[in-house]
Every structure is written in structure tokens, then in C-alpha cells.
Tab-separated table of C-alpha atoms in Angstrom:
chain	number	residue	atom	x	y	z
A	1	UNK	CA	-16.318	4.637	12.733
A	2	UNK	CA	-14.389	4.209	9.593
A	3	UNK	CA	-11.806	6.688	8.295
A	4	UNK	CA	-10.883	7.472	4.650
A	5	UNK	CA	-8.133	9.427	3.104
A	6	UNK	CA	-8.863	11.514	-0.156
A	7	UNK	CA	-6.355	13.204	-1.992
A	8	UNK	CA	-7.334	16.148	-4.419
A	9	UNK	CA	-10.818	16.581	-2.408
A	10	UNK	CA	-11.119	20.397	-2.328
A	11	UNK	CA	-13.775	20.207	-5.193
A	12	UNK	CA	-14.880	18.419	-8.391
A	13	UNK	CA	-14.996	14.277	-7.886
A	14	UNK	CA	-12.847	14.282	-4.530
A	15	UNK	CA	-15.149	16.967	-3.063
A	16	UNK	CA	-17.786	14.998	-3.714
A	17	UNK	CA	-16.805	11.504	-2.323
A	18	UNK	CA	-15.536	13.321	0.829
A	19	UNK	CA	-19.224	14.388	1.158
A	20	UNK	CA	-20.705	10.764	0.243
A	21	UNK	CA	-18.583	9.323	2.626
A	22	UNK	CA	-19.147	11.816	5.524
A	23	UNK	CA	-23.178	11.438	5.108
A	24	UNK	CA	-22.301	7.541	4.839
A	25	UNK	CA	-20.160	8.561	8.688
A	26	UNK	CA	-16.755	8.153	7.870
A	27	UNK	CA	-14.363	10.254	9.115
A	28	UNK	CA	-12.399	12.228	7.049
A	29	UNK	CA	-8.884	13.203	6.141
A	30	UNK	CA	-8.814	15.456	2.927
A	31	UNK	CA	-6.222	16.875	0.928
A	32	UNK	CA	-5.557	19.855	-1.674
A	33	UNK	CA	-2.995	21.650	-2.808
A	34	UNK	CA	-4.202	24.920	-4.719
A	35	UNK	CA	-8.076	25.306	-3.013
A	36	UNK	CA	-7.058	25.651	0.997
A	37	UNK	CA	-10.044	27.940	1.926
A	38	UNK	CA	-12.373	25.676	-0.250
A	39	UNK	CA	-10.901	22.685	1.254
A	40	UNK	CA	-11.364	23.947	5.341
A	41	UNK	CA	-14.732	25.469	4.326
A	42	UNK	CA	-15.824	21.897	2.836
A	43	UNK	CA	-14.332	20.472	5.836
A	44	UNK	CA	-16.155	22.718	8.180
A	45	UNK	CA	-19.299	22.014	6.204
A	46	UNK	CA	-19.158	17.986	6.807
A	47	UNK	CA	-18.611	18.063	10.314
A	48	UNK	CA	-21.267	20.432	11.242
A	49	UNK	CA	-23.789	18.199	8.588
A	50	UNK	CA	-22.651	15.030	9.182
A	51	UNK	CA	-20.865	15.153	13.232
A	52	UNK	CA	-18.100	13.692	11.785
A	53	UNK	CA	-14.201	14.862	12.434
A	54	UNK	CA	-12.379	16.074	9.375
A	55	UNK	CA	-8.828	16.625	9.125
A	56	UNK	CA	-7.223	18.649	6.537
A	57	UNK	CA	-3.824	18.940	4.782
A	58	UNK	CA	-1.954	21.079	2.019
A	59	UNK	CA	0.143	20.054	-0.221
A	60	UNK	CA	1.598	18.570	-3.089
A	61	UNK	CA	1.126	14.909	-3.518
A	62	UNK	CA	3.549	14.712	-5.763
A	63	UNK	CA	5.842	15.324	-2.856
A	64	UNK	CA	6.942	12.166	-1.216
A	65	UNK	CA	7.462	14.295	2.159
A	66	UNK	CA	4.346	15.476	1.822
A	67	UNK	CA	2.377	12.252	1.438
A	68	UNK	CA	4.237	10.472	4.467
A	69	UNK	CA	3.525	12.901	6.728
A	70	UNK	CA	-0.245	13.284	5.831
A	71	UNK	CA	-0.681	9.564	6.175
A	72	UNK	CA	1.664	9.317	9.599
A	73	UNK	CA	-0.557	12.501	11.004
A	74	UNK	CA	-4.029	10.852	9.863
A	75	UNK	CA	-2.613	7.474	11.307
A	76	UNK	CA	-1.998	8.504	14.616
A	77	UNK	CA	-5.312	10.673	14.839
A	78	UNK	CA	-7.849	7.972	13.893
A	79	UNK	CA	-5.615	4.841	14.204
A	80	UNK	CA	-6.818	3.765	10.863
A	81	UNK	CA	-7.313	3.943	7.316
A	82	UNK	CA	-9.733	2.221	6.031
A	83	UNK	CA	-10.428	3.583	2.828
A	84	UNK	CA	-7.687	5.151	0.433
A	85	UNK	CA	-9.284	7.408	-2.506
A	86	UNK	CA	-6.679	8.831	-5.159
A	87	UNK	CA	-8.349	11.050	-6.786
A	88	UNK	CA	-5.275	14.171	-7.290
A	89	UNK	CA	-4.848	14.750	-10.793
A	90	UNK	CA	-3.814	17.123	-13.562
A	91	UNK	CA	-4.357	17.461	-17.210
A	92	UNK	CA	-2.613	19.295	-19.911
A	93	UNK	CA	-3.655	19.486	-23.275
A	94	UNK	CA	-1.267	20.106	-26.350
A	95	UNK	CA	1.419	18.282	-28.616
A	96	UNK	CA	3.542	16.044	-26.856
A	97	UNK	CA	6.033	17.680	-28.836
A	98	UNK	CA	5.554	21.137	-27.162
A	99	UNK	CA	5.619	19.728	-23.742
A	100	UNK	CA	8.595	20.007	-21.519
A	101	UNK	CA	10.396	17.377	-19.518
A	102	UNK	CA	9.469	20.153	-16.515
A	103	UNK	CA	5.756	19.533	-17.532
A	104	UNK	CA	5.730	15.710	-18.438
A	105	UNK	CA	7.737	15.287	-14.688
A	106	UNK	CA	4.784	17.407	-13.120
A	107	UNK	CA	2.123	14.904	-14.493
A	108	UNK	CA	4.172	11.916	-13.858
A	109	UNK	CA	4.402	12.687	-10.053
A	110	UNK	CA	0.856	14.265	-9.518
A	111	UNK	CA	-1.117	11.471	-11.380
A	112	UNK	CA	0.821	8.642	-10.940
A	113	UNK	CA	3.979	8.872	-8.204
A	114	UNK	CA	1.478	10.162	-5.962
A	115	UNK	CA	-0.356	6.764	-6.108
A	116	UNK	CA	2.653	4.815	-5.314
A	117	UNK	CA	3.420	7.105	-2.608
A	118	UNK	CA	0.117	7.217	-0.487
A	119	UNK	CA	-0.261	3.157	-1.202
A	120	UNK	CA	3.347	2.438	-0.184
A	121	UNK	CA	2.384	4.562	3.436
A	122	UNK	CA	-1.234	3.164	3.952
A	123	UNK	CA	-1.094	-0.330	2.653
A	124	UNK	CA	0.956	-1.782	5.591
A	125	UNK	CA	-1.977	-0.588	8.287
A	126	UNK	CA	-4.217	-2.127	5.954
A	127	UNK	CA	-2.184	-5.633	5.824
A	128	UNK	CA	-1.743	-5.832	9.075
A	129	UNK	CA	-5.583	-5.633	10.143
A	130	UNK	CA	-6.759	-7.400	6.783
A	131	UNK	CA	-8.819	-4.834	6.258
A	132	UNK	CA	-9.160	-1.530	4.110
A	133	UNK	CA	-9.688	-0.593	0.195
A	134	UNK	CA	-8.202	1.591	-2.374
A	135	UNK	CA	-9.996	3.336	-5.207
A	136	UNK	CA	-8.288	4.982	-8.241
A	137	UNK	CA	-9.895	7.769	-9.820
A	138	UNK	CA	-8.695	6.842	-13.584
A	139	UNK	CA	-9.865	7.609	-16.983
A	140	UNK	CA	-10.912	6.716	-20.068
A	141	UNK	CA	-7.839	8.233	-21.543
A	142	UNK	CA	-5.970	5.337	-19.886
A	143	UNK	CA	-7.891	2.957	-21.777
A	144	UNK	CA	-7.366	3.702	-25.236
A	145	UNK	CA	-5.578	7.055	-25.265
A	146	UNK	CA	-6.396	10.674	-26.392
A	147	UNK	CA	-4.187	12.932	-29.220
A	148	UNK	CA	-3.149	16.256	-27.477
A	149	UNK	CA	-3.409	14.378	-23.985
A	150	UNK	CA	-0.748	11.784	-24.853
A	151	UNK	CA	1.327	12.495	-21.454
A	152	UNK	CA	-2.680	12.623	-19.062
A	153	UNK	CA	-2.882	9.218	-21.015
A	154	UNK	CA	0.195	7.768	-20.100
A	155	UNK	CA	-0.569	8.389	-16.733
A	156	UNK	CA	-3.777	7.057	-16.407
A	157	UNK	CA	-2.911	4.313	-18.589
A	158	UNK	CA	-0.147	3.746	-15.361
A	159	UNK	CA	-2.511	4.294	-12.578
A	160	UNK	CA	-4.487	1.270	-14.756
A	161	UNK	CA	-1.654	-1.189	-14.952
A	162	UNK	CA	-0.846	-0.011	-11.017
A	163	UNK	CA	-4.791	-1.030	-9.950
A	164	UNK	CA	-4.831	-4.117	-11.721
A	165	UNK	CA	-1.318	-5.425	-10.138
A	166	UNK	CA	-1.971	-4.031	-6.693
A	167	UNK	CA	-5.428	-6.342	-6.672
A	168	UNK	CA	-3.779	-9.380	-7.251
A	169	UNK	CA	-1.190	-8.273	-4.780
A	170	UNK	CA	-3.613	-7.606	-2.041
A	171	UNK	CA	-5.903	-9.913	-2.680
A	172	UNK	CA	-4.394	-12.352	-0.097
A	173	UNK	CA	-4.990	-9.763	2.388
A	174	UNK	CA	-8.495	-9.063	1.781
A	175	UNK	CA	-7.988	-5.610	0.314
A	176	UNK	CA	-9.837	-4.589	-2.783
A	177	UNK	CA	-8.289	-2.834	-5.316
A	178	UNK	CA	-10.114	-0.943	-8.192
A	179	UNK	CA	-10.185	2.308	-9.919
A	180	UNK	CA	-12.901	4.321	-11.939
A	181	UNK	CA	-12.115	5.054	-15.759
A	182	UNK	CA	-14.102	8.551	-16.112
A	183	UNK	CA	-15.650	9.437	-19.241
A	184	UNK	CA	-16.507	13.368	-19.540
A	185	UNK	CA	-17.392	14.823	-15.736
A	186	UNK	CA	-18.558	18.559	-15.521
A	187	UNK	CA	-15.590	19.448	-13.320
A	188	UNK	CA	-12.941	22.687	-13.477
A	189	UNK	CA	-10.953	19.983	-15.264
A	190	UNK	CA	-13.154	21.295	-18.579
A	191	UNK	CA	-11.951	24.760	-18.094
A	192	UNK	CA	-9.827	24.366	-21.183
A	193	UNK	CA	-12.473	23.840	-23.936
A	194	UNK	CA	-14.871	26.323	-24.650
A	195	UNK	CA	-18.667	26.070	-24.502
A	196	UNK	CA	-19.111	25.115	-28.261
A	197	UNK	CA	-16.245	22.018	-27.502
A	198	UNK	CA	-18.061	20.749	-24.273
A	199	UNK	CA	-21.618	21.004	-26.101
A	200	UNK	CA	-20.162	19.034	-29.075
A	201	UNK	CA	-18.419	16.235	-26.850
A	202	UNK	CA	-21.731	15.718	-25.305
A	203	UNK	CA	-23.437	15.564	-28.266
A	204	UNK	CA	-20.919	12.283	-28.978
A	205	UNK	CA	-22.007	10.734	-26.065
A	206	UNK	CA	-24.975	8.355	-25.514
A	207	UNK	CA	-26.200	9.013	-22.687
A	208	UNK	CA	-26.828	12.749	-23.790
A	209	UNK	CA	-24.438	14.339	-21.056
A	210	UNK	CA	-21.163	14.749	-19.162
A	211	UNK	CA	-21.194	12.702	-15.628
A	212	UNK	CA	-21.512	14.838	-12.660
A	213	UNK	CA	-19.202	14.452	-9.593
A	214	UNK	CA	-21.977	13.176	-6.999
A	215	UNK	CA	-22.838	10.181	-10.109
A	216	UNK	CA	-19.120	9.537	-9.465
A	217	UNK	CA	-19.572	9.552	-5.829
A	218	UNK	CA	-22.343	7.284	-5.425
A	219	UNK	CA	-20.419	4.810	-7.646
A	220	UNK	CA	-17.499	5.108	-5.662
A	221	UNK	CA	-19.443	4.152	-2.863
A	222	UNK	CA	-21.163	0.981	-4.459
A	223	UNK	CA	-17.714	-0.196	-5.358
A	224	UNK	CA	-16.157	0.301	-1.606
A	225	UNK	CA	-19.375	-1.464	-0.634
A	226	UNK	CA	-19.058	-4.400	-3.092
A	227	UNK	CA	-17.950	-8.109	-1.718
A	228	UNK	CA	-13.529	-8.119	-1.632
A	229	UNK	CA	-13.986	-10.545	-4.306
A	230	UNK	CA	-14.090	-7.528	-6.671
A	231	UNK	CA	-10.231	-6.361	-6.810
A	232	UNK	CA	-8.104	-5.590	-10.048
A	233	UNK	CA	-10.675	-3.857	-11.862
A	234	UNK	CA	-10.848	-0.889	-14.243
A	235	UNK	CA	-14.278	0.184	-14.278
A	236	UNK	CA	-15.398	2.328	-17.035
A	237	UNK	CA	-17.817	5.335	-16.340
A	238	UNK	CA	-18.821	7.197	-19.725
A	239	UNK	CA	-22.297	7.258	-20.369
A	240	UNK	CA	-21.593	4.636	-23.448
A	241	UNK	CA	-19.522	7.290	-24.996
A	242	UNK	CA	-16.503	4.586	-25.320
């Protein structure tokens, strides 16, 4: 059976690939940092559905430490990764002005470092088998940028650059490389805006309504199951909206 590792999984989009991929039979290894009891009662929940073993871990994967351990531990349990999801994010929305170096650093190393990190520990498992993928959860914010999310953007817009590079890198190796750019998904992630805001931004798109996290799922899924030959891409989610 395969194995994947998915970071931020507790709920929203990871929550909901964890549970794609355990009815597809992978075995999982899931990660959170703030959610623990959601996390071991999703966890609970997929093995009893699905008989599948799921391992889980908290922390920050922001935290090199952190990360190397989770991958070592979920390594020498299954003996594989075969699938790597980033999905662990955060968002902040105000003036770049008004932001600390304290908060910028916080993004930096959630949304982006943490990529580095868990690619740096899985990819060498994957090169030597020439096997495995990685999926970025991205956004469109990395595409063309958003005022008040300037710092989310730059991240994103890193995670982007990161994807593209890392496919041509791992090409040679058979290992696809690809990330989802996310319009509007109905996730906690909105809790920011009020009602009126959300009902306004889905007005704008044209498709009529934010994405929900299983529509992210199942195109995570088409994308791990797509030929190799498909590596290095951004692929844009949004309903039409950009």
C-alpha cells in the first residue's frame, strides 16, 4: 500500500485529502499543530472507515526539528513515502506596513520554509526508488498578488517559483512536481471577513461559489494520478474568478 505525508491535515483542504487518499487506501501520516483532538479524532475516523493505519504528529512545521523527525518516524514505520502533500499554511490580512518582522518571519517559515524542509527530508527516499510525488497547496495570491495580503502573497508566490524548479529538478527521477493555486475555498481560513465580504467575493466569481475542500481533494487526486510527464506546474483552481 502506498503512504502519504500531509502537513496541516487536521481540517479544511488537508483534512480532506487525508480522507480522499485513505478511501483511495493509502496510508496515512498527518500533521497539525493547533487542532490535536481534531487531528486523532480524524485519524481514528479513517482507519476504522477505510482499515488503513494513520499516524499522527504535532507540531510546528515551521520547525526544522520538527519536520525531520516526523519524516524519520513516518520513514521507519511504513518504509516509504510516496506521496508528499504541503498543505500547512497561514494568512494574515493587513498593511504590510503594520506587520512585524515577528509576523512576516512566522509566514515565511509556516508557508514556505516548511516546504523546503519536508522536501529536503523526503525527496532522497523518493530518488532513490524513482518513485513518489509532491503536491503544493498554493494560491492564487501567488499568481498575481493581493493588497492587505502582500506578505501570504509573497509566500505563495515562493512556494510557486519552489514547484516549478523542483519539477525540472526531479524530473530525471521520475518525480512529479506540481502545486494547486486556490481561488476562494470555504475553509476557517475565511474566518476573517464577515458574511457580507464572503457573499460579495462570491458574487465576483463565475462559477457562482467558493470551492469546497473535497473539490480540492478530488483534484488533488487526479493530479497524483496523472502520467509523471506532468511536473512544474501551477495549476489554477478558482471557479474562473482569475
Amino acid at each position: 500500500m502506498k503512504t502519504a505525508l500531509i502537513t496541516g491535515a487536521s481540517r479544511g483542504i488537508g483534512a480532506a485529502i487525508a480522507t480522499k487518499l485513505g478511501k483511495e487506501g493509502y496510508h496515512l501520516s498527518l500533521c497539525c499543530q493547533n487542532s490535536p483532538d481534531l487531528l486523532n479524532e480524524l485519524a481514528k475516523e479513517l482507519e476504522q472507515t477505510y482499515h488503513i493505519f494513520v499516524m499522527t504528529h504535532v507540531g510546528n512545521v515551521g520547525d526544522y526539528p520538527f519536520v525531520s523527525k516526523m519524516v524519520s518516524d513516518t520513514l521507519a514505520h511504513f518504509g516509504q513515502i510516496d506521496v508528499l502533500i504541503n498543505n500547512a499554511g497561514i494568512s494574515r490580512v493587513g498593511l504590510l506596513c503594520d506587520m512585524t518582522p515577528e509576523q512576516w518571519n512566522e509566514l515565511l517559515q509556516v508557508n514556505l520554509s516548511s516546504v523546503f524542509y519536508t522536501c529536503k527530508e523526503v525527496i532522497p527516499s523518493m530518488v532513490r526508488k524513482k518513485h513518489g510525488a509532491i503536491l503544493n497547496i498554493s494560491s492564487v495570491w501567488g499568481n498575481i498578488g493581493a493588497s492587505c495580503e502582500a506578505a501570504y502573497s509573497a509566500t505563495k508566490g515562493g512556494m510557486n517559483s519552489l514547484t516549478r524548479a523542483l519539477g525540472k529538478e526531479l524530473a530525471p527521477s521520475n518525480i512529479p512536481v506540481n502545486a494547486i493555486a486556490c481561488g476562494c475555498v470555504d475553509t476557517s481560513m475565511n474566518s476573517c471577513f464577515s458574511t457580507d465580504d464572503l457573499s460579495a467575493l462570491a458574487d465576483e466569481i463565475p462559477a457562482g461559489h467558493f470551492a469546497s475542500p473535497q473539490e480540492v481533494a478530488d483534484f488533488a487526486y487526479q493530479i497524483l494520478t496523472s502520467p509523471t510527464y506532468l511536473t512544474g506546474q501551477i495549476l489554477t483552481f478558482d471557479g474562473g474568478w482569475i
